[in-house]
Coordinates of C-alpha atoms and ligand atoms in Angstrom, one line a residue:
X406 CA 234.9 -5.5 70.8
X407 CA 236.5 -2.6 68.7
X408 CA 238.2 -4.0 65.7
X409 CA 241.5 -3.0 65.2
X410 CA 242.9 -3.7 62.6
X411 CA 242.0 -1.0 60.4
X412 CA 243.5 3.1 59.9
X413 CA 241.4 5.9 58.9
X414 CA 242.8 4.9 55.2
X415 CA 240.8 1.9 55.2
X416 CA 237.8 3.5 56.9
X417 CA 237.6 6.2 53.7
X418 CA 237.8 3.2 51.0
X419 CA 235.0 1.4 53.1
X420 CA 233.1 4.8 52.8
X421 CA 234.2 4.5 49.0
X422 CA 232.9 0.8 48.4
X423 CA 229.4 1.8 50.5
X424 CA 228.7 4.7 47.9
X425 CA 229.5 2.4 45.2
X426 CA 227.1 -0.2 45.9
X427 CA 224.6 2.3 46.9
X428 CA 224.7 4.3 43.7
X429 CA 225.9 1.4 41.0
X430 CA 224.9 -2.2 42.0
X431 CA 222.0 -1.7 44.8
X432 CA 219.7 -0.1 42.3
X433 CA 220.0 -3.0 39.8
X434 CA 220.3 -5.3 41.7
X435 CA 216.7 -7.2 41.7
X436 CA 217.1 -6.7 37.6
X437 CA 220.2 -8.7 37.6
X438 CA 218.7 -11.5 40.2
X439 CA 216.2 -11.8 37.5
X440 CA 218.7 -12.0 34.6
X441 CA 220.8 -14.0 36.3
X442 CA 223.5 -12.1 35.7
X443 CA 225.0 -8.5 36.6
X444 CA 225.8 -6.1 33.6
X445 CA 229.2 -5.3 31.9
X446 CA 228.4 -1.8 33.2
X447 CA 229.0 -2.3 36.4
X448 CA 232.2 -4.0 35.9
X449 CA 233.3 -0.6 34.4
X450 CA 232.3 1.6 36.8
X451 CA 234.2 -0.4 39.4
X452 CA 237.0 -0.2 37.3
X453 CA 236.3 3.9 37.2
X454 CA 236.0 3.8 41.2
X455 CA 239.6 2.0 41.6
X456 CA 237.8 -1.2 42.9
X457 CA 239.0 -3.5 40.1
X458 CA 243.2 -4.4 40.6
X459 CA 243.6 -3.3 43.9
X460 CA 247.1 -4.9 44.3
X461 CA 248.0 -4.4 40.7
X462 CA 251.1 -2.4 39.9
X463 CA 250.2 1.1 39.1
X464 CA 252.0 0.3 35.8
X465 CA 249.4 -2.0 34.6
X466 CA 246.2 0.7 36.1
X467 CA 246.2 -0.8 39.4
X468 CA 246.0 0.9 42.9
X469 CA 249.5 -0.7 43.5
X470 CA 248.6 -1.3 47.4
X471 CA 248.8 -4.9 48.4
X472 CA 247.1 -4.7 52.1
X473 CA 245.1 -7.3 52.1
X474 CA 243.0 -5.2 54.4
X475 CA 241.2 -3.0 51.5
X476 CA 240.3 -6.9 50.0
X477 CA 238.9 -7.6 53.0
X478 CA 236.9 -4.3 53.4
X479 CA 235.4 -4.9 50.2
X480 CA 234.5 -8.0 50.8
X481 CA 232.8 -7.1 54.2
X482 CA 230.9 -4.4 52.7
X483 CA 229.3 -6.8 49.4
X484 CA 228.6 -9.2 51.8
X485 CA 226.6 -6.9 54.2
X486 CA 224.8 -5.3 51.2
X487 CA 223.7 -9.0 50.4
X488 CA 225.1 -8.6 47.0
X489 CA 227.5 -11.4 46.2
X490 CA 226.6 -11.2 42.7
X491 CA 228.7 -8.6 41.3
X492 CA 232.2 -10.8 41.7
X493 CA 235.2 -8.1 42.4
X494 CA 236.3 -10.4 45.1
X495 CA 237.2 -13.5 42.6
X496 CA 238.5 -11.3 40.2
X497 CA 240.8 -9.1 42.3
X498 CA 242.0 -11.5 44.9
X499 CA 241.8 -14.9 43.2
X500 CA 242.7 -14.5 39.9
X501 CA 244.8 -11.3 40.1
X502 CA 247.3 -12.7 41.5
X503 CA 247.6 -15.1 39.3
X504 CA 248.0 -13.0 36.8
X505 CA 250.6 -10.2 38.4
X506 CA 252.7 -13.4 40.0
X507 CA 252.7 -15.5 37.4
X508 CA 252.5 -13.3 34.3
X509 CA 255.5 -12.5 31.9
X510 CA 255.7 -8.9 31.3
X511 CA 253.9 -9.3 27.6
X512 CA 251.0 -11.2 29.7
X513 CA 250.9 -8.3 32.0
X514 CA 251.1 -5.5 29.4
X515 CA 248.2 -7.4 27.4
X516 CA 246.0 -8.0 30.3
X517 CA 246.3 -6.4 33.5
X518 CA 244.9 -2.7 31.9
X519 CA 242.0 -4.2 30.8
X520 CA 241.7 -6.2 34.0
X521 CA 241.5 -2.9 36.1
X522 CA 239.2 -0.8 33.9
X523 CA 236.9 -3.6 34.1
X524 CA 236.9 -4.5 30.3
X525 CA 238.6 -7.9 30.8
X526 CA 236.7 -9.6 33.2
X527 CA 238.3 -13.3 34.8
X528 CA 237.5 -16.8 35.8
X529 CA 239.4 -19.5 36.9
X530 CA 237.9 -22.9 35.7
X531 CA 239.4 -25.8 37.8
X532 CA 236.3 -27.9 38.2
X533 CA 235.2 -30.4 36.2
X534 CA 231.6 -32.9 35.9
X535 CA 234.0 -35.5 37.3
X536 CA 236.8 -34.1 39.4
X537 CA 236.1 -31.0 42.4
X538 CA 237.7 -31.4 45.4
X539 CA 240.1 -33.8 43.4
X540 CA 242.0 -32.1 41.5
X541 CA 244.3 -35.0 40.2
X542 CA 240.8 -36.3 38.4
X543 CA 241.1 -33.6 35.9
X544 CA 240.5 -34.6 32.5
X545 CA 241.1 -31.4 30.3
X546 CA 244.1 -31.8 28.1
X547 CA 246.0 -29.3 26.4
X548 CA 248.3 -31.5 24.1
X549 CA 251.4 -29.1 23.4
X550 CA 251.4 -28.8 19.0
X551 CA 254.4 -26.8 18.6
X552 CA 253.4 -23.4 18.1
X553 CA 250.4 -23.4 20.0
X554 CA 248.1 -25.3 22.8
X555 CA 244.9 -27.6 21.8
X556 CA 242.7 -27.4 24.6
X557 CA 239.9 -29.8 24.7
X558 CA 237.5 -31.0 27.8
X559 CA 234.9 -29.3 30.0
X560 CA 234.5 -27.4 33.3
X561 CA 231.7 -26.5 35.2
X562 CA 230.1 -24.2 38.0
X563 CA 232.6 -21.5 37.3
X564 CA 232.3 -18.1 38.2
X565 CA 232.0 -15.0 36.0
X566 CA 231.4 -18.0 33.7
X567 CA 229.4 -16.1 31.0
X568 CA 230.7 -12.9 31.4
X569 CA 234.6 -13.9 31.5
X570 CA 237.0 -12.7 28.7
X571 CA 239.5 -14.3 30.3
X572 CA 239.5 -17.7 31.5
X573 CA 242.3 -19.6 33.7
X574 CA 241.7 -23.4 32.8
X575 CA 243.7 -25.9 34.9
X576 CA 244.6 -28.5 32.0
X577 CA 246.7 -31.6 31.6
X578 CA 249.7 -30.9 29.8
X579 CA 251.6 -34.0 30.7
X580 CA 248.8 -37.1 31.0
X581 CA 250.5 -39.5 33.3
X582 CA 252.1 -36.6 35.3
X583 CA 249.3 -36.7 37.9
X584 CA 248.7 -33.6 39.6
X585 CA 252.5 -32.6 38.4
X586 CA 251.0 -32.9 34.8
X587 CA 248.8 -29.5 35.5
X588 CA 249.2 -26.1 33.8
X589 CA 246.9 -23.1 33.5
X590 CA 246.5 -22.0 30.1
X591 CA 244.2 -18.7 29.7
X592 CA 241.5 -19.2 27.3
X593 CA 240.7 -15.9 25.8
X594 CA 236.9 -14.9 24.5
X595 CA 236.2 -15.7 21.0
X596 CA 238.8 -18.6 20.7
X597 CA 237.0 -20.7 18.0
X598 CA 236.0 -23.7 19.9
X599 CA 235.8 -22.3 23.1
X600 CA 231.7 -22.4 24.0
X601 CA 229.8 -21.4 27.3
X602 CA 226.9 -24.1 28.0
X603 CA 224.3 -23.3 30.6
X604 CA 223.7 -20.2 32.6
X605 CA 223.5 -22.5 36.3
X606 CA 220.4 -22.2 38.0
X607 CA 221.0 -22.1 41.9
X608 CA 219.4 -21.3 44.9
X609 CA 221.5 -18.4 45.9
X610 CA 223.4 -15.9 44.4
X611 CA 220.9 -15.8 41.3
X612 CA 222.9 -12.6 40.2
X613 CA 226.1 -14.5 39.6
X614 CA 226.5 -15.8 36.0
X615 CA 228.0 -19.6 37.2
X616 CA 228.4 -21.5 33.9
X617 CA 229.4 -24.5 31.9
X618 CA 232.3 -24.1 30.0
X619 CA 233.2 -26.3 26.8
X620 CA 236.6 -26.5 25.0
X621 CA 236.6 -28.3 21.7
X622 CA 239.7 -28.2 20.0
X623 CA 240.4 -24.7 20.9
X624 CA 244.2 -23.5 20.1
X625 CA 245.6 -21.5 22.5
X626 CA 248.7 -19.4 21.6
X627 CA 251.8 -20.8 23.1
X628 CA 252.0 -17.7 24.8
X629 CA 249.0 -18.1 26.9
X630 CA 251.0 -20.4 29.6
X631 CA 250.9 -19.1 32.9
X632 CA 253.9 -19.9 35.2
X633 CA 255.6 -23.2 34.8
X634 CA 254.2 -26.1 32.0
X635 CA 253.1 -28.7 35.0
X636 CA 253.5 -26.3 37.8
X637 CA 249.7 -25.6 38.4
X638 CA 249.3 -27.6 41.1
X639 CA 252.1 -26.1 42.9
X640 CA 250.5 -22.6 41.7
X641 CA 246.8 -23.6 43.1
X642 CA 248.4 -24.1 46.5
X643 CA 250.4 -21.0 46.4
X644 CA 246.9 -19.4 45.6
X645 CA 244.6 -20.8 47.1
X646 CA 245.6 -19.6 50.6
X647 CA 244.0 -16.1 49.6
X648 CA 240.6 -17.2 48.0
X649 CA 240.0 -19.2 51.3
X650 CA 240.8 -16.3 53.7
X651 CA 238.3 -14.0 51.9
X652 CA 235.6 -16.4 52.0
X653 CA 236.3 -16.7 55.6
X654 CA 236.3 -12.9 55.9
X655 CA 232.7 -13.1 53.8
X656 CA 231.6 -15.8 56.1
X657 CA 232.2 -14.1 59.6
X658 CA 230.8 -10.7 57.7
X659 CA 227.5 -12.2 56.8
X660 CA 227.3 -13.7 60.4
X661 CA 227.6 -10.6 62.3
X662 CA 224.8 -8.9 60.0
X663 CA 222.8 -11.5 59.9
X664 CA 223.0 -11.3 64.0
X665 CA 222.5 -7.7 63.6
X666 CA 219.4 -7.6 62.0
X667 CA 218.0 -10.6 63.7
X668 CA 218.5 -8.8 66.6
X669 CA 216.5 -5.7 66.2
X670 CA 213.9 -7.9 64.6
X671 CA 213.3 -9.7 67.6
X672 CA 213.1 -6.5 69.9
X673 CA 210.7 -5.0 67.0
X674 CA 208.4 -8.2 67.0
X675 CA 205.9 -9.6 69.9
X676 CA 204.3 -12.1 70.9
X677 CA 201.8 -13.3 73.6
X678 CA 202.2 -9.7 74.4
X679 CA 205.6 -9.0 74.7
X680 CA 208.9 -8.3 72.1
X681 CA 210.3 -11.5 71.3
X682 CA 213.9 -10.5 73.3
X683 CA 212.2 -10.5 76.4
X684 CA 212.0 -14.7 76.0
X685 CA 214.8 -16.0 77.7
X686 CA 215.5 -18.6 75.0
X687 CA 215.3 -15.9 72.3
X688 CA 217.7 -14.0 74.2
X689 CA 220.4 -17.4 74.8
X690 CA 220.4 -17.5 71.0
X691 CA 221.5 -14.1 70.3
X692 CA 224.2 -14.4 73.3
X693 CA 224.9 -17.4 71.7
X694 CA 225.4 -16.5 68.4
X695 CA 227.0 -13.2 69.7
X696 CA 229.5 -14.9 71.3
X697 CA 230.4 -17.4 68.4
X698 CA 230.8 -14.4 66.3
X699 CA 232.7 -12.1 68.9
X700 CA 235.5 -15.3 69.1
X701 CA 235.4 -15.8 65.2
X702 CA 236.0 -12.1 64.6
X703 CA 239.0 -12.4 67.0
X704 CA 240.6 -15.1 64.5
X705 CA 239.9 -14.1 61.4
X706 CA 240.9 -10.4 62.1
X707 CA 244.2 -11.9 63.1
X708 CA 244.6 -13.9 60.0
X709 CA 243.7 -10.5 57.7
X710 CA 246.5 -8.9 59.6
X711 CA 248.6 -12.1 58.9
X712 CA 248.1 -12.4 55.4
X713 CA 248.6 -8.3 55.2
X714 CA 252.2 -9.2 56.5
X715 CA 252.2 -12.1 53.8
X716 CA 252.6 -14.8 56.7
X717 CA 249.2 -16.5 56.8
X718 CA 249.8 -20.0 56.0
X719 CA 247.7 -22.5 53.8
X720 CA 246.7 -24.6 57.1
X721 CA 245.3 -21.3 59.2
X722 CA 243.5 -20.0 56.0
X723 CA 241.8 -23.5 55.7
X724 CA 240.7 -23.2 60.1
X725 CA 239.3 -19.9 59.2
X726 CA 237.8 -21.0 56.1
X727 CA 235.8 -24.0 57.5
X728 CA 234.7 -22.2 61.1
X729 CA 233.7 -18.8 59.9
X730 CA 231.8 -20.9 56.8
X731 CA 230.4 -22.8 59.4
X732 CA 229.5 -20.2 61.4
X733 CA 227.9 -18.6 58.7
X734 CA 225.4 -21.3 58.1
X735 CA 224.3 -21.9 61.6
X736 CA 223.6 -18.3 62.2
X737 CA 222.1 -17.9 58.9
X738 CA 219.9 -20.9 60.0
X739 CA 219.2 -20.1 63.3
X740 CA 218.4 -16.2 62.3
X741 CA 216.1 -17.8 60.1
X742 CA 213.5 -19.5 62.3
X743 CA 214.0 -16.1 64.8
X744 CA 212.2 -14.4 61.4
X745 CA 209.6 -17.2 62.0
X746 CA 207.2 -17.3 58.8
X747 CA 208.5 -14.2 57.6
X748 CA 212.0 -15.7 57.5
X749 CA 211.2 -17.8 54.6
X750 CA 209.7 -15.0 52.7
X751 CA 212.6 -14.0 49.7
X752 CA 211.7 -10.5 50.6
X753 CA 213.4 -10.6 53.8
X754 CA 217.2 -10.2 53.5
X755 CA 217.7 -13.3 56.4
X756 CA 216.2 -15.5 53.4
X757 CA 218.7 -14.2 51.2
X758 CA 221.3 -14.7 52.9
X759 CA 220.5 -17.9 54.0
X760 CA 220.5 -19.3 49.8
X761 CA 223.2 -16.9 49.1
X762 CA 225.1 -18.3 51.9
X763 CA 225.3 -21.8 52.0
X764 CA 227.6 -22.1 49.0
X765 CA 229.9 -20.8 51.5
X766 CA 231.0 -24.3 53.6
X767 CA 231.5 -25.6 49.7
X768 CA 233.3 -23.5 46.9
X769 CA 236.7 -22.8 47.3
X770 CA 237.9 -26.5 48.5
X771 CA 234.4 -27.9 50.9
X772 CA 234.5 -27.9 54.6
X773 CA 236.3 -31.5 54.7
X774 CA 238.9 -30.5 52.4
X775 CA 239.8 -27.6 54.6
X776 CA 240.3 -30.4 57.7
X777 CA 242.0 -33.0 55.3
X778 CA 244.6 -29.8 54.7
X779 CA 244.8 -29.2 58.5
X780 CA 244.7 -32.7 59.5
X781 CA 247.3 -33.6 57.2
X782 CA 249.7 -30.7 58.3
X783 CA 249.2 -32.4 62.1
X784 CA 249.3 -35.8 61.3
X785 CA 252.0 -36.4 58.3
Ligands
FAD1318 C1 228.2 -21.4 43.0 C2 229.5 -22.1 42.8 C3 230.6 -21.4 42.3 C4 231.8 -22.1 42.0 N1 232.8 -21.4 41.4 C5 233.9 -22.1 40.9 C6 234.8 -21.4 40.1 O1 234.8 -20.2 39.8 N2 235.8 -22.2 39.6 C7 236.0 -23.5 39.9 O2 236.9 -24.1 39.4 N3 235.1 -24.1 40.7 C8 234.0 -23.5 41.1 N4 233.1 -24.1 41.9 C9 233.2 -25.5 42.2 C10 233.5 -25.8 43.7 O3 234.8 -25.4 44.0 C11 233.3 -27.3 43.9 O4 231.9 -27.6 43.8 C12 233.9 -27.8 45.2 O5 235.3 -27.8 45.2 C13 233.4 -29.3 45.5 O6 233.6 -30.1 44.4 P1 232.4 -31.0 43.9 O7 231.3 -30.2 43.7 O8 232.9 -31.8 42.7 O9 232.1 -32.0 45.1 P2 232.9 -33.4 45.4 O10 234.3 -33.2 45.3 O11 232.2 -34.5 44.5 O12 232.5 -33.6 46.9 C14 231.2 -34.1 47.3 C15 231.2 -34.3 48.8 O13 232.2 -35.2 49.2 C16 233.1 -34.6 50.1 N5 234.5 -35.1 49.9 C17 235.2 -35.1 48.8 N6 236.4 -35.6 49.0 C18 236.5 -35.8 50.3 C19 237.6 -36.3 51.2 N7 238.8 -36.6 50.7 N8 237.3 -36.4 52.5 C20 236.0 -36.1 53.0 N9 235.0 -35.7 52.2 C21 235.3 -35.5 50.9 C22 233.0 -33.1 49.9 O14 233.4 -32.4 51.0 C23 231.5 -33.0 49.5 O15 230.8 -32.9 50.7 C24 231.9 -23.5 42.2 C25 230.8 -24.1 42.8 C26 229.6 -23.5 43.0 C27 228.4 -24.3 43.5

């Protein structure tokens, strides 16, 4: 079916973003799967190509346009190019807007430039050894001294975690407050006290620098509160609406490739004399699969057209969050054993995707959170 979602303006900045990743991150990007990590360079030539701040004022160095639609362009176009490494996504759509809502105008002055020209790069560090998809188990405090913050706990598996010059740490600011005692305190690099720990080592998305973060005793200018002392909670929610609609949008993206390649793969390859495609059951699972797809493109085209109109809710961003992620992994599976032997061999991009992909169903609030939300909503 013919999307239609998109104009001839969004065509161009997909014809912007392919360029991009063709001359400035596919080159490297077998050097930074190595590294385990994707250089600073990079960062700042997507700041040069307008990739970085997307729905930034143009005030701050942004592009001033908030249609979702370009987010989701961009995050169609680094999924198909299998190169989730190089985190624009996170930055521009899950912790921008944290910073433009939430940021005083001497917050956005001091950060937002840098933000866009790719010289601050951002995390947001919510998780903890002991608390994920329970939030009110967080342990980090940041005991208000007067003039400034002191920040002391830990977080782990956060993105842009090495590489991050600004951190968003959910915190405790009032103990017994439960998850009305949360703030989000930005942690700046080179706060004395503030240390990375380990460089993760995952199965997928080997390019992505997902660390340990330590805070010991770190004191955090007064002025590094983001939106309301105990209102993170309220924030997260506002927030998180957005970081789940573009891993769905990542999710159905990686499916339909995935389902493209697969497909010429099994016209190219034969056996007992004949191309695979001519098997009946080879061909049910690709109308299969093409059919799962066709309906999940439906929905979560409908919910990028949504949240373009500022409309999508928290429960349909968690339905398109859990099925396309879903989705995702069974195709990526069964895609897999359509490679046969040569499906398990790194150097084919259905193994890649298939390690690269099965965070998917689990960052950004795991596939029973996303029906506890929805269930909840039906139910209360
Ligand atoms: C590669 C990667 C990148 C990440 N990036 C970030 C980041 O940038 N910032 C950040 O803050 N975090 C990040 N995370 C953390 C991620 O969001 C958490 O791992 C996720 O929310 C799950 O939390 P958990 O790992 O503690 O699992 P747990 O919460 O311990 O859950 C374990 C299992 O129990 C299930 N479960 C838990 N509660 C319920 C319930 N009420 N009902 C039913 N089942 C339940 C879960 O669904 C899961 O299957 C990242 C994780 C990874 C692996």
């Amino acid at each position: 079916m013919q999307r239609q979602i998109f104009t001839e303006e969004h065509d161009a900045f997909r014809e912007t973003v392919r360029t991009f990743l063709t001359k400035e991150v596919l080159p490297h990007y077998e050097q930074w799967e190595k590294d385990g990590i994707v250089s600073r360079g990079a960062w700042l030539a997507a700041g040069r190509q307008g990739l970085l701040g997307l729905a930034v004022p143009e005030e701050y160095g942004g592009g001033g346009n908030t249609d979702y639609r370009y987010s989701a362009v961009l995050a169609e176009e680094f999924t198909q190019a299998g190169a989730p490494g190089l985190a624009l996504g996170l930055h521009n759509d899950i912790i921008g807007p944290y910073l433009t809502g939430l940021g005083t105008d001497e917050q956005k002055r001091r950060w937002l430039p840098g933000f866009c020209s790719g010289e601050i790069i951002t995390a947001i560090a919510m998780t903890e050894p002991g608390a994920g998809s329970d939030l009110q188990g967080i342990r980090t405090t940041a005991e208000d001294k007067g003039d400034h913050w002191l920040l002391n706990g830990s977080k782990t598996f956060i993105s842009n975690g090495i590489l991050a010059d600004l951190v968003v740490v959910v915190a405790k600011t009032t103990p017994q407050g439960g998850a009305k005692g949360l703030s989000l305190i930005v942690v700046e690099r080179g706060a004395e006290g503030f240390e990375r720990g380990r460089n993760l080592d995952k199965i997928g998305q080997k390019s992505q620098d997902t660390a340990e973060l330590f805070f010991n005793d770190v004191r955090v200018p007064k002025e590094n509160l983001l939106g309301e002392r105990d209102g993170a909670f309220i924030h997260l929610m506002t927030n998180l609406a957005q970081e789940r609609i573009g891993i769905a949008v990542a999710g159905i993206a990686a499916a339909e490739h995935l389902l493209e390649i697969t497909t010429q793969y099994v016209k190219e390859r034969e056996a007992f004399g004949r191309p695979l495609s001519k098997l009946q059951h080879i061909r049910f699972e690709i109308a299969e699969m093409a059919t799962e797809c066709t309906v999940t493109r439906t929905f979560v085209d409908r919910c990028i057209v949504e949240h373009s109109d500022g409309g999508l809710d928290a429960v349909h961003a968690s339905m398109a969050k859990w099925w396309a992620t879903e989705l995702q992994k069974r195709v990526a599976d069964r895609c897999l054993q359509l490679h046969g032997g040569y499906g398990y061999m790194t150097e084919y991009p259905v193994a890649k995707a298939f390690t690269d992909g099965r965070i998917q169903t689990i960052y950004g609030g795991t596939t029973e959170i996303m029906k506890e939300i929805i269930g909840r909503s039906l139910l209360a």
